Amino acid sequence: MSVFGAFSGIFTIFLLFAVGFLATKQKVLTPEHYSFCSKLLTTYSIPLLLFENATRNMNVPFIKEMGLLMLVPFAIQIGSFCLALLVGKLAKIEPNRSGVFTAMFSMANTIFIGLPVCTEIFGDVGTPYVMSFYLANTFCFWMLAVPLIAKDGSGGAPSFAQRLKSSFSRQVQGFLVGSVVGLLGITLPGFITGAAKYVGNLTTPLSAMMVGHLFANMGKDAFKTDKMVRVALLGKCLLCPILATVICIVFHVPQLAAGVFIVLSAMPVMNQTVLMASHYKSDDNAAAKGLAISLLLCMACVPVIVYFVGTFY
């Protein structure tokens, strides 16, 4: 884990952003292609990537080594959520925007951005830690953040059963099935793991090019923000990583896992925040702006975080 590796990984992601941006401007990548890529990623590529990785890395020695440290991401996410509520009160965020603010502040884009970034920086060995963070992030988003977003708007919050069902996405299912295979020591035929790896390897380039597509379709107004968005981004890029660092120190988290957790805590606003804000008629415009700007800010923050963890942790 080096600063050079972090810059190299981030630069790789940026080049993939540029490919998506140029492809969109040249009308090679259209909204229809974007929709197809999104479905391909969420339905097949990411679940198979996590499945294949779990079969290799989720084993009994790994679980024994981590132990209760697997719960650290939940502590980070719940702590970030509570911190967002506190900062929202101190900053006097409007009550009808507090749900979106809290989600922007505390919840991270773990899969579409976090997974490719961490894979480039830490390699495949970091993927199980990414997945444990993703489980915590997904659970906290649906159980804690979505009801607040619904409260912002005019719609009623989804039921507990609906939120619980949403927490067990295809990505989670893929990881859990792969973990069972790994923990039981089952050796799958090479053609199965090979096919899963080929499809899973589509995740990083497609995810990054989709982000480039989003940037290409955003106007100059995407970077005009108000206090709510600025405070949320301050929390996302500074306060949440600091909190994650403190929690990792308290729980004596090993350096690799700590690096992954701290980097993920600084990842951009979740795509689902924009979708849920739109669905419940909350401030989806602010959420979209937060997503766009946080994408750029997090890429600047990651090398700094990697340097800090590698030097001082």
Coordinates of C-alpha atoms in Angstrom, one line a residue:
M1 CA 0.0 0.0 0.0
S2 CA 1.9 3.0 -1.3
V3 CA 1.1 6.6 -2.3
F4 CA 2.5 5.8 -5.8
G5 CA 0.1 2.8 -6.0
A6 CA -2.8 5.0 -4.9
F7 CA -2.0 7.7 -7.5
S8 CA -1.6 5.0 -10.2
G9 CA -4.9 3.4 -9.2
I10 CA -6.7 6.7 -9.2
F11 CA -5.2 7.8 -12.5
T12 CA -6.3 4.5 -14.0
I13 CA -9.9 5.2 -12.8
F14 CA -9.7 8.7 -14.2
L15 CA -8.6 7.5 -17.6
L16 CA -11.6 5.1 -17.6
F17 CA -13.8 8.1 -16.6
A18 CA -12.4 9.9 -19.7
V19 CA -13.2 7.0 -22.0
G20 CA -16.8 7.1 -20.8
F21 CA -16.9 10.9 -21.1
L22 CA -15.6 10.9 -24.7
A23 CA -17.8 8.0 -25.7
T24 CA -20.8 9.9 -24.5
K25 CA -19.8 13.2 -26.2
Q26 CA -19.3 11.2 -29.4
K27 CA -22.7 9.5 -28.9
V28 CA -21.1 6.1 -28.8
L29 CA -22.3 5.7 -25.2
T30 CA -26.0 6.6 -25.1
P31 CA -28.6 6.5 -22.3
E32 CA -29.8 3.2 -23.6
H33 CA -26.3 1.8 -23.3
Y34 CA -26.0 3.3 -19.8
S35 CA -29.2 1.5 -18.7
F36 CA -27.9 -1.8 -20.1
C37 CA -24.5 -1.5 -18.4
S38 CA -26.1 -0.6 -15.1
K39 CA -28.3 -3.7 -15.3
L40 CA -25.4 -5.9 -16.4
L41 CA -23.3 -4.7 -13.5
T42 CA -25.9 -5.1 -10.8
T43 CA -27.4 -8.3 -12.1
Y44 CA -24.3 -10.3 -13.2
S45 CA -20.9 -8.6 -13.1
I46 CA -20.7 -7.4 -9.5
P47 CA -22.4 -10.5 -7.9
L48 CA -20.1 -12.8 -9.9
L49 CA -17.0 -10.7 -9.0
L50 CA -17.9 -10.9 -5.3
F51 CA -18.9 -14.6 -5.5
E52 CA -15.6 -15.6 -7.2
N53 CA -13.5 -13.5 -4.8
A54 CA -15.3 -14.9 -1.8
T55 CA -14.6 -18.5 -2.9
R56 CA -10.9 -17.7 -2.8
N57 CA -10.6 -15.4 0.2
M58 CA -13.4 -16.2 2.6
N59 CA -12.1 -19.2 4.5
V60 CA -11.9 -20.3 8.1
P61 CA -8.4 -18.9 8.8
F62 CA -9.5 -15.5 7.5
I63 CA -12.7 -15.5 9.7
K64 CA -10.6 -16.5 12.7
E65 CA -8.1 -13.8 12.0
M66 CA -10.7 -11.1 11.7
G67 CA -13.2 -12.2 14.3
L68 CA -15.2 -9.4 15.8
L69 CA -13.3 -6.9 13.5
M70 CA -15.8 -7.9 10.8
L71 CA -18.2 -5.7 12.8
V72 CA -16.0 -2.6 12.6
P73 CA -17.7 -1.4 9.4
F74 CA -21.0 -1.4 11.2
A75 CA -19.5 0.7 14.0
I76 CA -18.1 3.1 11.3
Q77 CA -21.4 3.4 9.5
I78 CA -23.6 3.9 12.6
G79 CA -21.0 6.3 14.0
S80 CA -21.0 8.3 10.7
F81 CA -24.8 8.3 10.7
C82 CA -25.0 9.7 14.2
L83 CA -22.3 12.2 13.4
A84 CA -24.3 13.4 10.4
L85 CA -27.4 13.9 12.6
L86 CA -25.3 16.0 15.1
V87 CA -23.6 18.1 12.4
G88 CA -27.0 18.6 10.7
K89 CA -28.4 20.0 13.9
L90 CA -25.4 22.3 14.5
A91 CA -25.4 23.5 10.9
K92 CA -29.2 24.1 11.1
I93 CA -30.0 22.1 8.0
E94 CA -33.6 22.5 7.0
P95 CA -35.8 19.7 8.4
N96 CA -37.2 18.9 5.0
R97 CA -33.7 18.2 3.7
S98 CA -32.1 16.6 6.7
G99 CA -32.7 13.0 5.4
V100 CA -30.9 13.7 2.2
F101 CA -28.1 15.5 4.0
T102 CA -27.6 12.6 6.4
A103 CA -27.4 10.1 3.6
M104 CA -25.0 12.2 1.6
F105 CA -22.8 12.8 4.7
S106 CA -22.6 9.2 6.0
M107 CA -23.3 6.7 3.3
A108 CA -20.6 5.6 0.8
N109 CA -20.7 4.5 -2.8
T110 CA -19.0 1.3 -1.9
I111 CA -19.6 -0.9 -5.0
F112 CA -19.6 1.2 -8.2
I113 CA -16.7 3.5 -7.0
G114 CA -15.3 2.0 -3.8
L115 CA -14.7 -1.5 -5.1
P116 CA -12.8 -0.5 -8.3
V117 CA -10.7 2.1 -6.4
C118 CA -9.8 -0.4 -3.6
T119 CA -9.0 -3.1 -6.1
E120 CA -6.6 -0.8 -7.9
I121 CA -4.9 0.3 -4.7
F122 CA -5.0 -2.8 -2.4
G123 CA -5.5 -5.7 -4.9
D124 CA -7.9 -8.6 -4.6
V125 CA -6.9 -9.3 -1.0
G126 CA -8.8 -6.2 0.0
T127 CA -12.1 -7.3 -1.5
P128 CA -13.4 -9.2 1.5
Y129 CA -13.0 -6.0 3.6
V130 CA -14.7 -4.0 0.9
M131 CA -17.6 -6.5 1.0
S132 CA -17.9 -6.4 4.8
F133 CA -18.1 -2.6 4.6
Y134 CA -20.6 -2.9 1.8
L135 CA -22.9 -5.1 3.9
A136 CA -22.8 -2.5 6.7
N137 CA -23.3 0.4 4.4
T138 CA -26.2 -1.3 2.6
F139 CA -27.9 -2.3 5.8
C140 CA -27.6 1.2 7.4
F141 CA -28.7 2.9 4.2
W142 CA -32.0 1.0 4.0
M143 CA -32.7 0.8 7.7
L144 CA -31.5 4.2 8.9
A145 CA -31.2 6.7 6.0
V146 CA -34.2 5.8 3.7
P147 CA -36.8 6.4 6.4
L148 CA -35.3 9.9 7.0
I149 CA -35.3 10.6 3.2
A150 CA -38.9 9.6 3.1
K151 CA -39.7 11.9 6.0
D152 CA -38.2 14.8 3.9
G153 CA -40.7 14.3 1.2
S154 CA -44.4 13.5 0.8
G155 CA -44.1 9.7 0.7
G156 CA -44.4 7.2 3.5
A157 CA -41.3 5.2 4.5
P158 CA -41.1 1.6 3.2
S159 CA -42.0 -1.1 5.7
F160 CA -39.3 -2.9 7.8
A161 CA -39.8 -6.0 5.7
Q162 CA -39.3 -4.0 2.4
R163 CA -36.1 -2.4 3.8
L164 CA -34.8 -5.7 5.0
K165 CA -35.4 -7.3 1.6
S166 CA -33.7 -4.4 -0.2
S167 CA -30.6 -4.9 2.0
F168 CA -30.2 -8.4 0.5
S169 CA -29.4 -7.4 -3.0
R170 CA -28.0 -9.7 -5.7
Q171 CA -24.5 -8.4 -4.8
V172 CA -25.0 -9.5 -1.1
Q173 CA -26.4 -12.8 -2.2
G174 CA -23.4 -13.4 -4.5
F175 CA -21.0 -12.7 -1.7
L176 CA -22.8 -14.9 0.8
V177 CA -23.1 -17.9 -1.5
G178 CA -19.4 -17.5 -2.4
S179 CA -18.5 -17.3 1.3
V180 CA -20.4 -20.5 2.1
V181 CA -18.5 -22.2 -0.7
G182 CA -15.2 -20.9 0.6
L183 CA -15.9 -21.7 4.3
L184 CA -16.9 -25.3 3.4
G185 CA -13.7 -25.8 1.4
I186 CA -15.6 -26.7 -1.7
T187 CA -13.5 -26.7 -4.9
L188 CA -15.5 -25.6 -7.9
P189 CA -14.7 -26.6 -11.5
G190 CA -12.3 -24.3 -13.2
F191 CA -14.8 -23.4 -15.9
I192 CA -17.2 -22.0 -13.3
T193 CA -14.7 -19.8 -11.5
G194 CA -13.1 -18.8 -14.8
A195 CA -16.4 -17.7 -16.3
A196 CA -17.3 -15.9 -13.1
K197 CA -14.0 -14.1 -13.1
Y198 CA -14.3 -13.0 -16.7
V199 CA -17.7 -11.5 -16.1
G200 CA -16.7 -10.0 -12.8
N201 CA -13.7 -8.3 -14.4
L202 CA -16.1 -6.1 -16.3
T203 CA -16.9 -4.3 -13.1
T204 CA -14.1 -1.8 -12.9
P205 CA -14.1 -0.5 -16.5
L206 CA -17.9 -0.4 -16.9
S207 CA -18.4 1.3 -13.6
A208 CA -15.8 4.0 -14.3
M209 CA -17.1 4.6 -17.8
M210 CA -20.6 5.0 -16.5
V211 CA -19.4 7.7 -14.2
G212 CA -17.8 9.4 -17.2
H213 CA -21.2 9.2 -18.9
L214 CA -22.8 10.9 -16.0
F215 CA -20.3 13.8 -16.0
A216 CA -20.7 14.2 -19.8
N217 CA -24.5 14.8 -19.2
M218 CA -24.1 17.3 -16.4
G219 CA -24.1 21.0 -17.1
K220 CA -22.1 23.7 -15.4
D221 CA -24.8 24.1 -12.7
A222 CA -23.8 20.7 -11.3
F223 CA -21.1 22.4 -9.4
K224 CA -23.2 25.3 -7.9
T225 CA -23.9 24.3 -4.3
D226 CA -25.5 25.7 -1.2
K227 CA -24.6 25.3 2.5
M228 CA -26.3 21.9 2.9
V229 CA -24.3 20.3 0.1
R230 CA -21.0 21.9 1.2
V231 CA -21.4 20.7 4.8
A232 CA -22.4 17.2 3.6
L233 CA -19.2 17.1 1.4
L234 CA -17.1 18.3 4.3
G235 CA -18.4 15.4 6.4
K236 CA -18.0 12.9 3.5
C237 CA -14.4 13.8 2.7
L238 CA -13.0 14.8 6.1
L239 CA -15.1 14.0 9.2
C240 CA -16.1 10.5 8.2
P241 CA -12.5 9.4 7.4
I242 CA -11.3 10.9 10.7
L243 CA -14.1 9.0 12.6
A244 CA -13.2 5.8 10.7
T245 CA -9.5 6.2 11.7
V246 CA -10.4 6.6 15.3
I247 CA -12.6 3.5 15.3
C248 CA -9.9 1.5 13.6
I249 CA -7.4 2.6 16.2
V250 CA -9.7 1.7 19.1
F251 CA -10.4 -1.7 17.7
H252 CA -6.8 -2.4 16.7
V253 CA -7.7 -3.1 13.1
P254 CA -4.8 -4.4 11.0
Q255 CA -3.3 -1.9 8.5
L256 CA -4.7 -3.4 5.3
A257 CA -8.3 -3.6 6.6
A258 CA -8.0 -0.2 8.2
G259 CA -6.8 1.3 4.9
V260 CA -9.8 -0.2 3.1
F261 CA -12.3 0.9 5.7
I262 CA -10.9 4.5 5.9
V263 CA -10.7 4.9 2.1
L264 CA -14.3 3.6 1.7
S265 CA -15.5 6.0 4.3
A266 CA -14.5 8.8 2.0
M267 CA -16.2 7.4 -1.1
P268 CA -18.7 9.5 -3.0
V269 CA -22.4 9.9 -2.3
M270 CA -24.4 6.7 -3.1
N271 CA -26.4 6.6 -6.4
Q272 CA -29.3 5.2 -4.4
T273 CA -29.5 8.5 -2.4
V274 CA -30.4 10.4 -5.6
L275 CA -32.9 7.7 -6.6
M276 CA -34.6 7.6 -3.2
A277 CA -34.7 11.4 -2.9
S278 CA -36.4 11.5 -6.3
H279 CA -38.8 8.7 -5.3
Y280 CA -39.9 10.4 -2.1
K281 CA -40.0 13.9 -3.6
S282 CA -37.1 15.1 -1.5
D283 CA -34.2 17.3 -2.7
D284 CA -32.9 15.0 -5.4
N285 CA -31.2 18.0 -7.1
A286 CA -28.9 18.5 -4.1
A287 CA -28.2 14.8 -3.9
A288 CA -27.2 14.7 -7.6
K289 CA -24.9 17.7 -7.2
G290 CA -23.4 16.1 -4.1
L291 CA -22.8 12.9 -6.1
A292 CA -21.0 14.8 -8.9
I293 CA -18.8 16.9 -6.7
S294 CA -18.0 14.1 -4.2
L295 CA -16.7 12.0 -7.1
L296 CA -14.0 14.5 -7.8
L297 CA -13.2 15.3 -4.2
C298 CA -12.9 11.6 -3.2
M299 CA -10.3 11.0 -5.9
A300 CA -8.2 13.8 -4.5
C301 CA -8.6 12.6 -0.9
V302 CA -7.7 8.9 -1.5
P303 CA -4.0 9.3 -2.1
V304 CA -3.8 11.5 1.0
I305 CA -5.6 8.9 3.0
V306 CA -3.3 6.1 1.7
Y307 CA -0.3 8.2 2.6
F308 CA -1.6 8.8 6.1
V309 CA -2.5 5.2 6.8
G310 CA 0.8 3.9 5.3
T311 CA 2.9 6.4 7.2
F312 CA 1.2 6.9 10.6
Y313 CA -1.1 4.0 11.2

